[in-house]
Coordinates of C-alpha atoms and ligand atoms in Angstrom, one line a residue:
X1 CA 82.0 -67.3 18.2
X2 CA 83.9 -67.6 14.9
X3 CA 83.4 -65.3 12.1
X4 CA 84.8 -64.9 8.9
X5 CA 84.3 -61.4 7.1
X6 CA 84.7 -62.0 3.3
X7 CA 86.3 -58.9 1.5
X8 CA 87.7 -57.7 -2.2
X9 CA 91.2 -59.3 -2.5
X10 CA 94.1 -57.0 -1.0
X11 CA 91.9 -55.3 1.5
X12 CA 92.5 -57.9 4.5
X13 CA 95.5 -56.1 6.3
X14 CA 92.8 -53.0 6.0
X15 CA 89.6 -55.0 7.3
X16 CA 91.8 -56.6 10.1
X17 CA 92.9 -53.2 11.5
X18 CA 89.0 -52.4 11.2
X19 CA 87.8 -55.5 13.0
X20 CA 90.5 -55.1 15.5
X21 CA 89.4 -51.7 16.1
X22 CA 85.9 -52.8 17.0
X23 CA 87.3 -55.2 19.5
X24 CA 86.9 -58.6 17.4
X25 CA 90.4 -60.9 18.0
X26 CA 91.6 -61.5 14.4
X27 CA 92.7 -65.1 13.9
X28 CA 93.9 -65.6 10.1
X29 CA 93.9 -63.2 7.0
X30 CA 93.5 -65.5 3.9
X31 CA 93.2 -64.4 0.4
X32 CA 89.7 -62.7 0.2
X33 CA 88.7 -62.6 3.8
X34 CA 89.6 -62.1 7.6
X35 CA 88.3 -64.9 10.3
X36 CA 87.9 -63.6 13.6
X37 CA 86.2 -64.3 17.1
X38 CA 84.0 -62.6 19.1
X39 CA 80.7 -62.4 20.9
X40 CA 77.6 -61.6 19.7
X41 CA 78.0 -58.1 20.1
X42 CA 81.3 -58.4 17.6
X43 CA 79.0 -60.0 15.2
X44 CA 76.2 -56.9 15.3
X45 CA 79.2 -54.1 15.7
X46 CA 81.1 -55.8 12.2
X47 CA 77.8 -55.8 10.2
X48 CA 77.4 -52.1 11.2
X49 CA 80.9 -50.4 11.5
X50 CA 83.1 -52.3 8.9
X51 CA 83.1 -50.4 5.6
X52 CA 85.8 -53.1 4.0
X53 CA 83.8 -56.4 4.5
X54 CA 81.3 -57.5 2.1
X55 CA 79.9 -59.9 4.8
X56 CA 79.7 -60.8 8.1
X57 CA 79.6 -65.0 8.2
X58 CA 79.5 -67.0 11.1
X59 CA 81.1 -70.4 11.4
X60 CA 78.4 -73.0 12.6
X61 CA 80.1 -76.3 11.5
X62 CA 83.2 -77.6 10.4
X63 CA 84.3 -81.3 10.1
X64 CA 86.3 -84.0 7.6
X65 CA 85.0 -84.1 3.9
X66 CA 85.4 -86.9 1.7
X67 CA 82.6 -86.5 -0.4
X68 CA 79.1 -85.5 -0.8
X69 CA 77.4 -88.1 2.1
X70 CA 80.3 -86.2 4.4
X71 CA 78.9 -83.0 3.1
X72 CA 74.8 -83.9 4.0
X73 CA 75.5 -85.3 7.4
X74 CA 77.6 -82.0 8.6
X75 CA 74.7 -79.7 7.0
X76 CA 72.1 -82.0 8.9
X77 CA 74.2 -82.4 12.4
X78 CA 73.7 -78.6 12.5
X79 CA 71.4 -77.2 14.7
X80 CA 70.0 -74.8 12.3
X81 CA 66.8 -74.9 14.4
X82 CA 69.0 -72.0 16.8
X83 CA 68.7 -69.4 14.2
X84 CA 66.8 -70.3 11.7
X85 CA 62.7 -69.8 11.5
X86 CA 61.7 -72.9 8.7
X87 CA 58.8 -69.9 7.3
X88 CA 61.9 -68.3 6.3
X89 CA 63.3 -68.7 2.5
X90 CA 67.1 -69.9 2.2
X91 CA 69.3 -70.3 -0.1
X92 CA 73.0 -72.1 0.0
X93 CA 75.7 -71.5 -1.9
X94 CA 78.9 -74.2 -2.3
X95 CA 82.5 -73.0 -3.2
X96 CA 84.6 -76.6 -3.5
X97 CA 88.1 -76.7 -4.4
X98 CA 88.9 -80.3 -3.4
X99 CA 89.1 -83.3 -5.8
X100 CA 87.2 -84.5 -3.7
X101 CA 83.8 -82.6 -4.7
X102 CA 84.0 -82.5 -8.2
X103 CA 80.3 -81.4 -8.8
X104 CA 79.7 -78.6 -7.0
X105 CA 75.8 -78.2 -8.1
X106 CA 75.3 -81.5 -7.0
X107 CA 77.4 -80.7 -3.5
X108 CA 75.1 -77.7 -2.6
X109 CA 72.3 -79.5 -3.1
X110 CA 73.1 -82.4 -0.4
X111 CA 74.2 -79.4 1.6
X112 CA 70.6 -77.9 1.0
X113 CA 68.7 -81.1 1.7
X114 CA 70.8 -81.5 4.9
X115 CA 69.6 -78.6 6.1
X116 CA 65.8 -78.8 5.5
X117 CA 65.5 -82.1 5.9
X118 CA 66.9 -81.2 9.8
X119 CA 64.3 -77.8 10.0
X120 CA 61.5 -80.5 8.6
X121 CA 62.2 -83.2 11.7
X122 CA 62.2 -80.4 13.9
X123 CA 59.5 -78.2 12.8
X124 CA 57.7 -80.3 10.7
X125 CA 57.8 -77.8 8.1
X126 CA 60.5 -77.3 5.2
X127 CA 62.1 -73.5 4.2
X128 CA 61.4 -73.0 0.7
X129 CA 64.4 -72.1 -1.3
X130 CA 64.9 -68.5 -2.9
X131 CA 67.7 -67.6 -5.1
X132 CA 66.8 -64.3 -5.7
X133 CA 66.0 -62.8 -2.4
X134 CA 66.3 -65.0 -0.2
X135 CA 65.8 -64.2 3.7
X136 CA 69.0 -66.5 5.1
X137 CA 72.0 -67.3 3.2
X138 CA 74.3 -70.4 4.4
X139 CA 77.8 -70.4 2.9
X140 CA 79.6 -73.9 2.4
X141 CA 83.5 -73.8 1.8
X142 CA 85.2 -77.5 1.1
X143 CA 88.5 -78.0 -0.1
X144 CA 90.7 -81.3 -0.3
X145 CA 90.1 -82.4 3.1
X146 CA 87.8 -80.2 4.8
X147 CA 83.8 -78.3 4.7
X148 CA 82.9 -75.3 6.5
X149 CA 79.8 -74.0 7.0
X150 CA 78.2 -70.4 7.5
X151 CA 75.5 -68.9 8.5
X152 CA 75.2 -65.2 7.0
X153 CA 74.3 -62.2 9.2
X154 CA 74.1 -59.9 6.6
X155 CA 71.4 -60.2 4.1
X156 CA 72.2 -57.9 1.6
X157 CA 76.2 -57.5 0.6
X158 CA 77.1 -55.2 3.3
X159 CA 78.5 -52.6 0.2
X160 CA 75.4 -51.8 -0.2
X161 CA 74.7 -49.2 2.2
X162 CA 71.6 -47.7 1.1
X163 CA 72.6 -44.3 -0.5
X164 CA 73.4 -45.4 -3.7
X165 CA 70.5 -45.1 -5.8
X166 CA 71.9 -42.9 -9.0
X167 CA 74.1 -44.7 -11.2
X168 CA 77.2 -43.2 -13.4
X169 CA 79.9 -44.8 -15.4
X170 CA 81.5 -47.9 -13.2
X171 CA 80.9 -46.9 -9.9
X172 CA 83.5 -48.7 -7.5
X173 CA 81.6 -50.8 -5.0
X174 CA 81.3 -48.8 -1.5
X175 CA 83.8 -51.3 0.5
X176 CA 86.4 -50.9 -2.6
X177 CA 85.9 -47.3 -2.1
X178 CA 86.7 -47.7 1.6
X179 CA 89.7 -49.7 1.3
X180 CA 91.2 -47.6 -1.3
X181 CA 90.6 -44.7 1.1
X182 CA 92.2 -47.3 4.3
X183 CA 95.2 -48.2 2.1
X184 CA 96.0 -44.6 0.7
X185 CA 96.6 -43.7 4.8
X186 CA 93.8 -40.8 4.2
X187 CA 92.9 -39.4 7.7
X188 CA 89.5 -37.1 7.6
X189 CA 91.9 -34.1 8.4
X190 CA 93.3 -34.1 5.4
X191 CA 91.7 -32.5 2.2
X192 CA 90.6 -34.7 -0.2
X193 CA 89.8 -34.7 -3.6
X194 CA 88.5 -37.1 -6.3
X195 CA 88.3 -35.4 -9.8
X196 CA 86.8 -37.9 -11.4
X197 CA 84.4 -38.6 -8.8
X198 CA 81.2 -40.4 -11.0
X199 CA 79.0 -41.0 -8.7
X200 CA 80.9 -39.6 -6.0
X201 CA 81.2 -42.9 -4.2
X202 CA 85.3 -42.3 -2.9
X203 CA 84.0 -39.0 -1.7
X204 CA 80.5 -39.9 0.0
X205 CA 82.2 -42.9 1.6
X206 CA 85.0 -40.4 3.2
X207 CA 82.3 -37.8 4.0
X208 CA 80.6 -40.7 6.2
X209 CA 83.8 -41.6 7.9
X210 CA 84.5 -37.8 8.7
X211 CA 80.7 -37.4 9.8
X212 CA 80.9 -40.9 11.9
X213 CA 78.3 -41.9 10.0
X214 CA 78.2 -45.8 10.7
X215 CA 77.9 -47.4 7.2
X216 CA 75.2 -49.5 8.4
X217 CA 73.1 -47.2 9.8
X218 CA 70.7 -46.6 7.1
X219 CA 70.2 -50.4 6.2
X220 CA 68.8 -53.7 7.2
X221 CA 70.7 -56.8 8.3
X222 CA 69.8 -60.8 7.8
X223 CA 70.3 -61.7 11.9
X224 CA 67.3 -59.1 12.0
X225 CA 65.3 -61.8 11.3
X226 CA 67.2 -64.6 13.1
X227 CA 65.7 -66.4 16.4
X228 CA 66.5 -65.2 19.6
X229 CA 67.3 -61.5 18.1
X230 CA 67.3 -58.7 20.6
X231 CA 66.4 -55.9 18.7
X232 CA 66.1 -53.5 21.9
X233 CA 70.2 -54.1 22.2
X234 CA 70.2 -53.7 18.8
X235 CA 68.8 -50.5 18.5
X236 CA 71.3 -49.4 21.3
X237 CA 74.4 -50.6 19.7
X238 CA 73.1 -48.5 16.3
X239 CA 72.3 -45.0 17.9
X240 CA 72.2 -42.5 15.0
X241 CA 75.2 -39.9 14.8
X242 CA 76.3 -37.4 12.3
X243 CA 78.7 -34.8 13.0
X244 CA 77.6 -31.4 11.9
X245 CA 79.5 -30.1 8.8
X246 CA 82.8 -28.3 9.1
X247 CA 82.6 -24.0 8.6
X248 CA 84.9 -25.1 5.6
X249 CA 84.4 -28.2 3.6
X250 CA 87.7 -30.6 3.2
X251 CA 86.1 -32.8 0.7
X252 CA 85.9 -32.2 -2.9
X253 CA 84.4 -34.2 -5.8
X254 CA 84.3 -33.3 -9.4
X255 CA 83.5 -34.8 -12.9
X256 CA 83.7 -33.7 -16.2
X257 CA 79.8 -34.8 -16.7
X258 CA 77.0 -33.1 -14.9
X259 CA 74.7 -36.0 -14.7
X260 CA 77.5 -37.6 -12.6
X261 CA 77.9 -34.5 -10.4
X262 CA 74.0 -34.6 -10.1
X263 CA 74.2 -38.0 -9.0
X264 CA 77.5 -38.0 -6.8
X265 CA 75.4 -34.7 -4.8
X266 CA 71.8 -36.7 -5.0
X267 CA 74.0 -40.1 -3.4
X268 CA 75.5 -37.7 -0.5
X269 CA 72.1 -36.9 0.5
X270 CA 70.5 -40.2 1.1
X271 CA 74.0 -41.1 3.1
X272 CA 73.3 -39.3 6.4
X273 CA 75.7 -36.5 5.7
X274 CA 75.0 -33.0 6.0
X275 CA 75.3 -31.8 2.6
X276 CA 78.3 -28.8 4.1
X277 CA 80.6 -31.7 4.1
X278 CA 81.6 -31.8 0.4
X279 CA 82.0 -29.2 -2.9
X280 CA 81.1 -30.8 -5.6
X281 CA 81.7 -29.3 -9.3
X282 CA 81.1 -30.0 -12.8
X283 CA 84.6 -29.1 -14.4
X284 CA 87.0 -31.3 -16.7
X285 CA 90.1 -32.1 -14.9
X286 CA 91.9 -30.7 -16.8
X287 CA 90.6 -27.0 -16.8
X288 CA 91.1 -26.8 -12.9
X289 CA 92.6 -23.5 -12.1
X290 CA 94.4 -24.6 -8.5
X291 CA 94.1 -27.4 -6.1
X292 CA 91.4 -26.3 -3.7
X293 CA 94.0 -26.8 -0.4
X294 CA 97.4 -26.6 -0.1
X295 CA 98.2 -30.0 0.4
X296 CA 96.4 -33.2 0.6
X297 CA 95.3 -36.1 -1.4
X298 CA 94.1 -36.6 -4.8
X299 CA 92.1 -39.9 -4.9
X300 CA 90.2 -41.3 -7.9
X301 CA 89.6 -44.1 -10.3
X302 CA 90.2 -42.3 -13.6
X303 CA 88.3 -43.2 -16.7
X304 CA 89.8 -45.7 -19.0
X305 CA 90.8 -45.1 -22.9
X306 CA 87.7 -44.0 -24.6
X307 CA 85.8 -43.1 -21.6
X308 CA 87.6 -39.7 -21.4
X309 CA 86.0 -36.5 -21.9
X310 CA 87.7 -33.7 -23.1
X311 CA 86.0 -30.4 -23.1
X312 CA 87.0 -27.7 -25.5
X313 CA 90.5 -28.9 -26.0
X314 CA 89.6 -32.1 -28.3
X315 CA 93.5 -32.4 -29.4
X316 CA 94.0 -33.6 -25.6
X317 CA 91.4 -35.8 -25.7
X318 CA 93.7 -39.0 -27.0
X319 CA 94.7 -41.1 -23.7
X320 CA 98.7 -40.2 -25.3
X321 CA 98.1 -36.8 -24.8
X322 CA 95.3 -36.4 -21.9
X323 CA 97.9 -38.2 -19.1
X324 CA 100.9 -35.9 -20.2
X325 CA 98.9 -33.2 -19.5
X326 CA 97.4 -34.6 -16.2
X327 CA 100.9 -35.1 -14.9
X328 CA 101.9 -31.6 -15.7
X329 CA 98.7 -30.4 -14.2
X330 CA 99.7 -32.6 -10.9
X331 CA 103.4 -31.1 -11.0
X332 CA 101.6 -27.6 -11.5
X333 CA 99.1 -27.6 -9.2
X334 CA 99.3 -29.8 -7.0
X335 CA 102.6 -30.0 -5.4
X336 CA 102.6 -30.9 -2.0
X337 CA 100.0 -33.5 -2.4
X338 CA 99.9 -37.0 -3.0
X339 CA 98.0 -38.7 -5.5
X340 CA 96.6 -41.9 -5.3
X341 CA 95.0 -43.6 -8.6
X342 CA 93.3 -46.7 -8.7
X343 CA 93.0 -48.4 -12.5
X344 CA 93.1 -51.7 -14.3
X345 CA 96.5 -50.4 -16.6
X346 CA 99.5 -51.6 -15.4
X347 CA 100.8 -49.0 -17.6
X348 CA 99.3 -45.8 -16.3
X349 CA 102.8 -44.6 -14.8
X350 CA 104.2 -45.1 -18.3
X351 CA 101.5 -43.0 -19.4
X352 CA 101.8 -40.5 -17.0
X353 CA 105.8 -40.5 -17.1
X354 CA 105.9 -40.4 -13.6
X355 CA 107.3 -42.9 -10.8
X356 CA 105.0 -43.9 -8.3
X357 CA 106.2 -44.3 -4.9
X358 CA 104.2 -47.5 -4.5
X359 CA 102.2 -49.2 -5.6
X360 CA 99.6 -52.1 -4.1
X361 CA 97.5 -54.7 -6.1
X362 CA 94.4 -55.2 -5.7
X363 CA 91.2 -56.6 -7.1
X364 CA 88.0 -55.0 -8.6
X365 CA 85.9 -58.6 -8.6
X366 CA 87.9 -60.3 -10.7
X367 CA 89.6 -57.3 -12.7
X368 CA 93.4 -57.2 -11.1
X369 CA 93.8 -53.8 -10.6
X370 CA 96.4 -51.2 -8.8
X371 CA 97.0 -48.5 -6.6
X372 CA 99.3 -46.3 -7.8
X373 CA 100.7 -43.7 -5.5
X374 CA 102.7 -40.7 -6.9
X375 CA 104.3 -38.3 -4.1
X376 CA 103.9 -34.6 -5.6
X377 CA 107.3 -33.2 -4.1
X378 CA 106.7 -29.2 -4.2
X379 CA 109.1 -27.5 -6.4
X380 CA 109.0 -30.0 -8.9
X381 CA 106.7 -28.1 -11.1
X382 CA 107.7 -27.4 -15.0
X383 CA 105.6 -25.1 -17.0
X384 CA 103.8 -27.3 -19.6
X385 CA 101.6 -25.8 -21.9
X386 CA 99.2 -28.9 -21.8
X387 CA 98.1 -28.4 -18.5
X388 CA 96.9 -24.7 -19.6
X389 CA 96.1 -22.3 -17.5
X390 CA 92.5 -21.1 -18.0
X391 CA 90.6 -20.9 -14.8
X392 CA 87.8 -23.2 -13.7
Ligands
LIG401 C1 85.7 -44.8 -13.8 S1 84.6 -43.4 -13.7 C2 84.7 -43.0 -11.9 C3 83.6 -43.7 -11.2 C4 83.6 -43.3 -9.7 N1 84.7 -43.6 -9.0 C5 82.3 -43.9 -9.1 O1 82.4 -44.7 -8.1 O2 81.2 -43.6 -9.5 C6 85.5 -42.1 -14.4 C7 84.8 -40.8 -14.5 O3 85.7 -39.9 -15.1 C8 84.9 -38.9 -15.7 N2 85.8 -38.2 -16.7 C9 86.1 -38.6 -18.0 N3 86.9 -37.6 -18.5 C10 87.1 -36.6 -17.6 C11 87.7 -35.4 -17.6 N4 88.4 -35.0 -18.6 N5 87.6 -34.6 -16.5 C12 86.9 -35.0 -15.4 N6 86.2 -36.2 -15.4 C13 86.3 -37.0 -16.4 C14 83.8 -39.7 -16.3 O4 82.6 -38.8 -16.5 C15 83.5 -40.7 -15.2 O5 82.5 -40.3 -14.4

């Protein structure tokens, strides 16, 4: 079977090396996605184990497009009667890109009437169509010469793993969480710490990797409802497992705001993670006394311009003077570590007056954003008064 696993742009290296790793054969890494090819079981183990994808879509037709008549009769020579039940809603989705499809509404609708007038020969009945929650989703991609169809396995974006129920300030989605923690070469050895965790979602996604909790194991899938599904193997493939937590937690999360600690602590609950994996405190960065390990990385999205909260030292409060004083705090405190920083301003090294050993694009949707990784070299500290000194 061919798959392709759809994923936020600069995160297919990452979601190879994860599909690889659950023994799927990695064919192509295009902008955006990774196709693969597997068995069934690949299918079931990508929905459940990948934390990068945002689905997992297999490839049930593929054939020469010149235009929407091409587009029908692929939709309609597909034997959607396999895997589709015609009680079941639907709903199809067309990306085109060719000149050759140059109204797309009007594309996925010959792809949509291909489809149920097929289930309606065969069953004698017609899916109804649901955009809003629909109970299958089929995929068409066309571009100058070509049309591609998939069928999704997922049902809801796999991101959304089930814990996150409490909101804060722009949570990262869970598989841009993942990647950032794939591409900043974090292993669950190593201490991490996010101090301006939000919701906590960097740190509740690398408490479930250091826990083994499967990212999928707290959700439903689409091909749970598809014909011919064996749940019994299912249900073996997705055993429960959580390791217990360490004597010492490794994992730290912090925010200026105590709603956001509240939430972050409440989102680690409903993940499947004993709640000994992570320390979570209220404090503003940049009252933090001491790292909490000798070495290890500092991972976060940092708040952007006016979302910055400053605590009892207003003057610092300007993005001019709060990243001064975060780099001295880093140089301080925090020698030895590494810190990676995800954020939309191309500028933040300017800010920070610091050189970041690399640094990888990347994309938030459609925001083009960066990872910025600065290498902490011990000894390099200089007294600054910013950074202060008052413990926390
Ligand atoms: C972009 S959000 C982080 C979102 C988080 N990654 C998530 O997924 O939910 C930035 C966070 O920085 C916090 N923040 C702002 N100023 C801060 C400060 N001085 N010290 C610590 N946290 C601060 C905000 O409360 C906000 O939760």
């Amino acid at each position: 079977m061919i798959f392709f696993a759809p994923c936020p742009r600069g995160l297919e290296v990452a979601l190879a090396d994860e599909l690889r790793a659950i023994g799927a054969t990695v064919l192509a890494t295009p902008p955006g996605g990774v196709r693969f090819e597997g068995d069934e079981s690949i299918g079931l183990l990508a929905n459940l184990h990948s934390r990068i994808a945002s689905r997992v879509l297999q490839q049930v037709a593929s054939g020469p497009c010149r235009g929407e008549d091409d587009l029908y009769r692929l939709a309609h020579d597909t034997e959607w009667e396999r895997w589709h039940d015609p009680l079941l809603s639907l709903r199809v989705d067309t990306t085109a890109t060719g000149a050759q499809l140059p109204n797309v509404p009007f594309a996925n609708l010959r792809v949509k009437d291909g489809i149920v007038d097929r289930l309606r020969e065969r069953f004698g009945e017609r899916p109804s169509i649901d955009r809003q929650r629909p109970a299958r989703r089929v995929f068409a991609f066309a571009d100058a010469d070509a049309c591609t169809l998939y069928l999704d396995w997922s049902g809801e974006a796999l991101f959304k793993r089930g814990w996150r129920r409490e909101g804060a300030d722009a949570p990262l989605k869970e598989n841009l969480a993942a990647g950032l923690l794939a591409l900043s070469g974090w292993t669950p050895e190593q201490p991490l710490l996010d101090p301006f965790c939000g919701s906590g979602t960097l740190v509740v996604e690398a408490a479930m990797i250091a826990a083994g909790v499967a990212p999928g194991a707290r959700r439903r899938f689409g091909f749970e409802r598809m014909r011919g599904f064996d749940r019994a193997a299912w249900d073996r493939l997705r055993r429960p497992h959580a390791a217990p937590a360490p004597a010492a937690p490794r994992l730290f999360g912090s925010d200026v705001s105590e709603a956001a600690v509240a939430a972050a602590r409440a989102n680690l609950a409903r993940s499947g993670v004993a709640d000994g994996w992570v320390r979570w405190r209220q404090v503003d960065v940049l009252h933090l006394a001491e790292a909490p390990a000798t070495a290890g990385l500092l991972l976060a999205n940092p708040p952007y311009g006016e979302r910055l909260a400053v605590k009892g030292r207003e003057a610092l409060a300007r993005p001019e003077q709060f990243w001064p004083a975060f780099a001295s705090l880093l140089k301080q405190r925090f020698a030895g570590w590494s810190a990676a920083l995800f954020t939309s301003d191309t500028d933040l090294p300017k800010h920070l007056r610091l050189k970041p050993a690399r640094r990888t694009p990347l994309f938030n949707g459609a925001l083009e954003c960066r990872l910025f990784r600065f290498e902490m070299v011990a000894g390099s500290a200089r007294r600054s008064p910013a950074a202060g000194s008052d413990a926390g």
